[in-house]
Short mmCIF file of C-alpha atoms in Angstrom, two decimals:
data_model
loop_
_atom_site.label_atom_id
_atom_site.label_comp_id
_atom_site.label_asym_id
_atom_site.label_seq_id
_atom_site.Cartn_x
_atom_site.Cartn_y
_atom_site.Cartn_z
CA MET A 1 -39.65 49.24 -100.55
CA ASP A 2 -40.68 46.02 -98.81
CA GLU A 3 -37.29 44.49 -99.57
CA ARG A 4 -35.48 47.54 -98.22
CA GLY A 5 -37.65 47.52 -95.12
CA SER A 6 -36.87 43.86 -94.55
CA ILE A 7 -33.14 44.53 -94.88
CA ALA A 8 -33.41 47.49 -92.49
CA ARG A 9 -35.22 45.37 -89.90
CA GLY A 10 -32.60 42.65 -90.26
CA LEU A 11 -29.76 45.11 -89.74
CA ALA A 12 -31.53 46.64 -86.75
CA GLU A 13 -31.93 43.23 -85.14
CA ALA A 14 -28.27 42.44 -85.80
CA TYR A 15 -27.10 45.68 -84.18
CA MET A 16 -29.39 45.16 -81.18
CA ASP A 17 -27.83 41.74 -80.67
CA GLY A 18 -24.75 43.53 -79.35
CA ALA A 19 -21.27 44.50 -80.42
CA VAL A 20 -17.91 43.04 -79.46
CA SER A 21 -14.92 45.23 -78.69
CA ILE A 22 -11.87 43.79 -80.47
CA PRO A 23 -8.51 45.41 -79.65
CA TYR A 24 -7.06 46.88 -82.83
CA ALA A 25 -3.61 45.78 -81.66
CA LEU A 26 -4.74 42.15 -81.90
CA LEU A 27 -5.63 42.57 -85.57
CA ARG A 28 -2.31 44.28 -86.25
CA THR A 29 -0.07 41.84 -84.39
CA TYR A 30 -1.53 38.38 -84.82
CA ARG A 31 0.63 37.67 -87.87
CA ALA A 32 3.73 38.65 -85.91
CA LEU A 33 2.56 36.23 -83.21
CA LYS A 34 2.50 33.54 -85.92
CA LEU A 35 -1.25 32.96 -85.62
CA ASN A 36 -3.38 31.92 -88.55
CA ASP A 37 -6.90 33.15 -89.31
CA THR A 38 -8.59 30.28 -87.47
CA GLU A 39 -6.56 30.90 -84.32
CA VAL A 40 -7.23 34.64 -84.25
CA MET A 41 -10.94 34.02 -84.89
CA LEU A 42 -10.91 31.64 -81.95
CA LEU A 43 -9.51 34.44 -79.77
CA ILE A 44 -12.17 36.83 -81.07
CA HIS A 45 -14.91 34.34 -80.20
CA LEU A 46 -13.49 33.96 -76.69
CA LEU A 47 -13.77 37.75 -76.34
CA ALA A 48 -17.34 37.64 -77.68
CA PHE A 49 -18.45 34.91 -75.29
CA ARG A 50 -16.98 36.87 -72.37
CA GLN A 51 -18.31 40.30 -73.32
CA LEU A 52 -21.81 39.50 -74.56
CA GLU A 53 -22.75 36.20 -72.94
CA GLN A 54 -20.74 36.34 -69.69
CA ASN A 55 -19.44 32.89 -70.61
CA GLU A 56 -15.77 32.72 -69.71
CA PHE A 57 -15.29 29.06 -70.49
CA PRO A 58 -17.19 28.09 -73.67
CA THR A 59 -17.02 24.42 -74.61
CA ILE A 60 -15.18 23.10 -77.65
CA GLU A 61 -18.61 22.28 -79.13
CA GLN A 62 -19.76 25.89 -78.71
CA LEU A 63 -16.57 27.21 -80.28
CA GLN A 64 -16.83 24.63 -83.06
CA GLU A 65 -20.34 25.82 -83.89
CA ARG A 66 -19.30 29.49 -84.02
CA LEU A 67 -16.19 28.84 -86.10
CA GLY A 68 -17.81 26.32 -88.41
CA ALA A 69 -14.77 24.09 -87.95
CA SER A 70 -14.25 20.54 -86.79
CA ALA A 71 -13.65 19.71 -83.13
CA THR A 72 -10.15 18.57 -84.09
CA THR A 73 -9.34 21.92 -85.73
CA VAL A 74 -10.65 23.89 -82.75
CA GLY A 75 -8.84 21.61 -80.31
CA HIS A 76 -5.51 21.95 -82.11
CA ALA A 77 -5.90 25.73 -82.31
CA MET A 78 -6.66 25.96 -78.60
CA GLN A 79 -3.71 23.72 -77.73
CA LYS A 80 -1.38 25.99 -79.71
CA LEU A 81 -2.69 29.12 -77.99
CA VAL A 82 -2.24 27.53 -74.56
CA LYS A 83 1.21 26.15 -75.41
CA GLN A 84 2.41 29.58 -76.57
CA GLY A 85 1.16 31.16 -73.36
CA LEU A 86 -1.41 33.33 -75.15
CA VAL A 87 -4.36 31.68 -73.40
CA GLY A 88 -4.42 30.31 -69.88
CA ILE A 89 -7.02 28.34 -67.96
CA ASP A 90 -7.72 29.50 -64.41
CA GLU A 91 -9.67 27.77 -61.67
CA VAL A 92 -12.08 30.18 -59.99
CA PHE A 93 -13.95 29.73 -56.75
CA ASP A 94 -17.13 31.54 -55.76
CA PRO A 95 -17.01 31.92 -51.96
CA VAL A 96 -20.76 32.58 -51.84
CA SER A 97 -22.02 29.51 -53.73
CA GLY A 98 -18.97 27.34 -53.11
CA VAL A 99 -18.89 26.45 -56.81
CA GLN A 100 -15.52 25.95 -58.52
CA SER A 101 -15.24 26.51 -62.26
CA ASP A 102 -12.74 27.27 -65.02
CA ARG A 103 -12.23 30.33 -67.18
CA TYR A 104 -10.03 31.28 -70.11
CA ASN A 105 -7.43 33.93 -69.28
CA LEU A 106 -6.12 36.11 -72.14
CA THR A 107 -3.58 38.04 -70.07
CA GLY A 108 -0.67 36.30 -71.81
CA LEU A 109 -1.96 37.38 -75.22
CA PHE A 110 -2.15 41.04 -74.31
CA GLN A 111 1.21 40.97 -72.53
CA LYS A 112 2.86 39.65 -75.72
CA ILE A 113 1.04 42.21 -77.85
CA GLY A 114 2.19 44.94 -75.48
CA ALA A 115 5.77 43.65 -75.66
CA LEU A 116 5.72 43.80 -79.46
CA LEU A 117 4.41 47.36 -79.47
CA ALA A 118 6.74 48.51 -76.70
CA ALA A 119 9.73 47.08 -78.58
CA GLY A 120 8.79 49.19 -81.59
CA GLU A 121 8.49 46.14 -83.85
CA LEU A 122 4.95 47.21 -84.73
CA PRO A 123 4.72 50.96 -84.03
CA LEU A 124 1.32 52.41 -83.27
CA ARG A 125 -0.21 54.63 -85.93
CA THR A 126 -2.19 57.84 -85.83
CA GLY A 127 -5.47 58.26 -87.67
CA GLY A 128 -3.59 59.76 -90.61
CA GLY A 129 -1.35 56.74 -90.93
CA GLU A 130 1.81 58.35 -89.50
CA PRO A 131 3.70 55.97 -87.20
CA VAL A 132 4.16 57.00 -83.58
CA SER A 133 5.81 55.22 -80.70
CA VAL A 134 4.23 54.33 -77.39
CA ALA A 135 6.27 57.06 -75.72
CA ASP A 136 4.67 59.65 -78.02
CA LEU A 137 1.13 58.87 -76.91
CA PRO A 138 -0.55 61.61 -74.82
CA GLU A 139 -1.09 60.87 -71.15
CA GLY A 140 -4.58 60.29 -69.87
CA ARG A 141 -6.04 58.87 -73.10
CA GLY A 142 -9.77 58.40 -73.17
CA GLY A 143 -10.29 60.14 -69.82
CA MET A 144 -7.73 58.00 -68.02
CA ARG A 145 -5.50 59.57 -65.40
CA SER A 146 -1.84 59.91 -66.15
CA PRO A 147 -0.53 56.34 -65.96
CA THR A 148 0.91 55.35 -62.60
CA THR A 149 3.05 52.26 -62.35
CA LYS A 150 3.15 50.39 -59.06
CA THR A 151 3.48 46.94 -57.60
CA SER A 152 0.03 45.35 -57.68
CA VAL A 153 -1.76 42.44 -56.06
CA PHE A 154 -1.55 40.71 -59.45
CA GLY A 155 2.24 40.62 -59.12
CA GLY A 156 4.85 42.90 -60.61
CA ALA A 157 4.73 46.57 -61.48
CA THR A 158 1.64 47.44 -63.44
CA ASN A 159 -0.83 50.15 -64.42
CA LEU A 160 -4.34 50.13 -62.98
CA TYR A 161 -6.18 50.62 -66.27
CA ALA A 162 -3.93 48.18 -68.13
CA VAL A 163 -4.74 45.45 -65.61
CA PHE A 164 -8.47 46.04 -66.05
CA GLU A 165 -8.11 45.84 -69.82
CA GLN A 166 -6.08 42.64 -69.60
CA GLU A 167 -8.55 40.96 -67.26
CA PHE A 168 -11.59 42.02 -69.30
CA GLY A 169 -9.80 41.09 -72.53
CA ARG A 170 -10.72 44.35 -74.26
CA PRO A 171 -10.24 48.13 -74.06
CA LEU A 172 -12.25 49.89 -71.38
CA SER A 173 -15.28 51.91 -72.44
CA PRO A 174 -15.49 55.63 -71.52
CA MET A 175 -18.17 54.80 -68.93
CA GLU A 176 -15.96 52.10 -67.36
CA ILE A 177 -13.02 54.50 -67.21
CA GLU A 178 -15.29 57.05 -65.53
CA THR A 179 -16.37 54.39 -63.02
CA ILE A 180 -12.75 53.66 -62.09
CA ASN A 181 -12.02 57.39 -61.82
CA GLY A 182 -15.05 57.71 -59.53
CA TRP A 183 -13.74 54.95 -57.27
CA LEU A 184 -10.42 56.76 -57.00
CA ASP A 185 -11.50 60.41 -56.88
CA LYS A 186 -15.05 60.48 -55.50
CA ASP A 187 -14.99 57.43 -53.22
CA GLY A 188 -11.32 57.76 -52.33
CA TYR A 189 -10.42 54.08 -52.68
CA PRO A 190 -6.64 53.46 -52.93
CA GLU A 191 -5.52 51.98 -56.26
CA ASP A 192 -4.27 48.76 -54.67
CA LEU A 193 -7.67 48.29 -53.00
CA VAL A 194 -9.43 48.65 -56.38
CA LEU A 195 -7.01 46.14 -57.89
CA PHE A 196 -7.65 43.72 -55.03
CA ALA A 197 -11.41 44.03 -55.60
CA LEU A 198 -10.80 43.24 -59.28
CA LYS A 199 -8.75 40.21 -58.25
CA GLU A 200 -11.54 38.97 -55.98
CA SER A 201 -14.08 39.32 -58.80
CA VAL A 202 -11.78 37.29 -61.05
CA PHE A 203 -11.42 34.55 -58.44
CA ALA A 204 -15.20 34.50 -57.95
CA GLY A 205 -15.74 34.18 -61.70
CA LYS A 206 -17.88 37.33 -61.71
CA LEU A 207 -15.89 39.78 -63.80
CA HIS A 208 -18.38 42.66 -63.86
CA PHE A 209 -18.04 46.28 -62.78
CA ARG A 210 -21.22 45.99 -60.68
CA TYR A 211 -19.73 43.08 -58.76
CA ILE A 212 -16.46 44.96 -58.17
CA ASP A 213 -18.45 47.97 -56.94
CA ARG A 214 -20.38 45.71 -54.53
CA ILE A 215 -17.09 44.39 -53.13
CA LEU A 216 -15.74 47.90 -52.58
CA LEU A 217 -19.02 49.04 -51.02
CA GLU A 218 -19.03 46.06 -48.64
CA TRP A 219 -15.48 46.83 -47.58
CA LYS A 220 -16.42 50.46 -47.01
CA ARG A 221 -19.33 49.39 -44.79
CA ASN A 222 -16.89 47.29 -42.78
CA ARG A 223 -14.47 50.26 -42.55
CA VAL A 224 -11.83 48.57 -44.68
CA SER A 225 -9.50 51.31 -45.89
CA ASN A 226 -6.32 49.58 -47.07
CA LEU A 227 -5.06 46.43 -48.74
CA GLU A 228 -4.02 44.66 -45.54
CA GLU A 229 -7.44 45.18 -43.97
CA ALA A 230 -9.08 43.92 -47.17
CA ARG A 231 -6.96 40.76 -47.09
CA MET A 232 -8.01 40.16 -43.49
CA GLN A 233 -11.67 40.74 -44.37
CA VAL A 234 -11.49 38.24 -47.26
CA GLN A 235 -9.73 35.66 -45.10
CA LYS A 236 -12.32 36.13 -42.35
CA PHE A 237 -15.14 35.67 -44.86
CA ARG A 238 -13.63 32.54 -46.41
CA THR A 239 -12.96 30.86 -43.10
CA GLY A 240 -16.34 31.90 -41.68
CA LYS A 241 -14.73 33.40 -38.60
#
């Protein structure tokens, strides 16, 4: 009984340490992307650092420790991911503290995964194992609105929820989806204004829903109601005028 109790306590502590959301599509497509196990584990650890530790730019030494690999192995794996456009490195500037820092950007990875799935090279599957195409998926999955495609502040035509998932590097949780729906339906923020708030949080290196909500609330207090007014507000804040 003591041994079982010890195991139970160990499992409980492990679960309380947190869980990482890994997109199933990554596990299904990494071979098609010509990634080996070390490279995909590196991507998974980047997701873990971002989601659980709010560390968007872990050092090679930190990644080396997690992977149990040499600095050379980790360095070569990272170079390959960057060279293939799966991982980018962005410079972010916090207008409040004036601190500039770097962060890993996984947008390229999820764009390539999406391209593979959209092309039908790796069809999505239902729970019963029957293949279905992207076009067959029901609208509004997981409480999302019916997808709307528009030109965004991130450039190009895009879907609001897809952009959030790309920037966060993981699928949105039901609570996060509800938060976005609340911004749109309850608070009445236009989609492009929500996307611009997301962009500002990315640039500030504070990719958190609470921070995005603070941005939107501050704009509302200043009677900012559209994208152009938000741009002017940001420019005014950055120049101190």
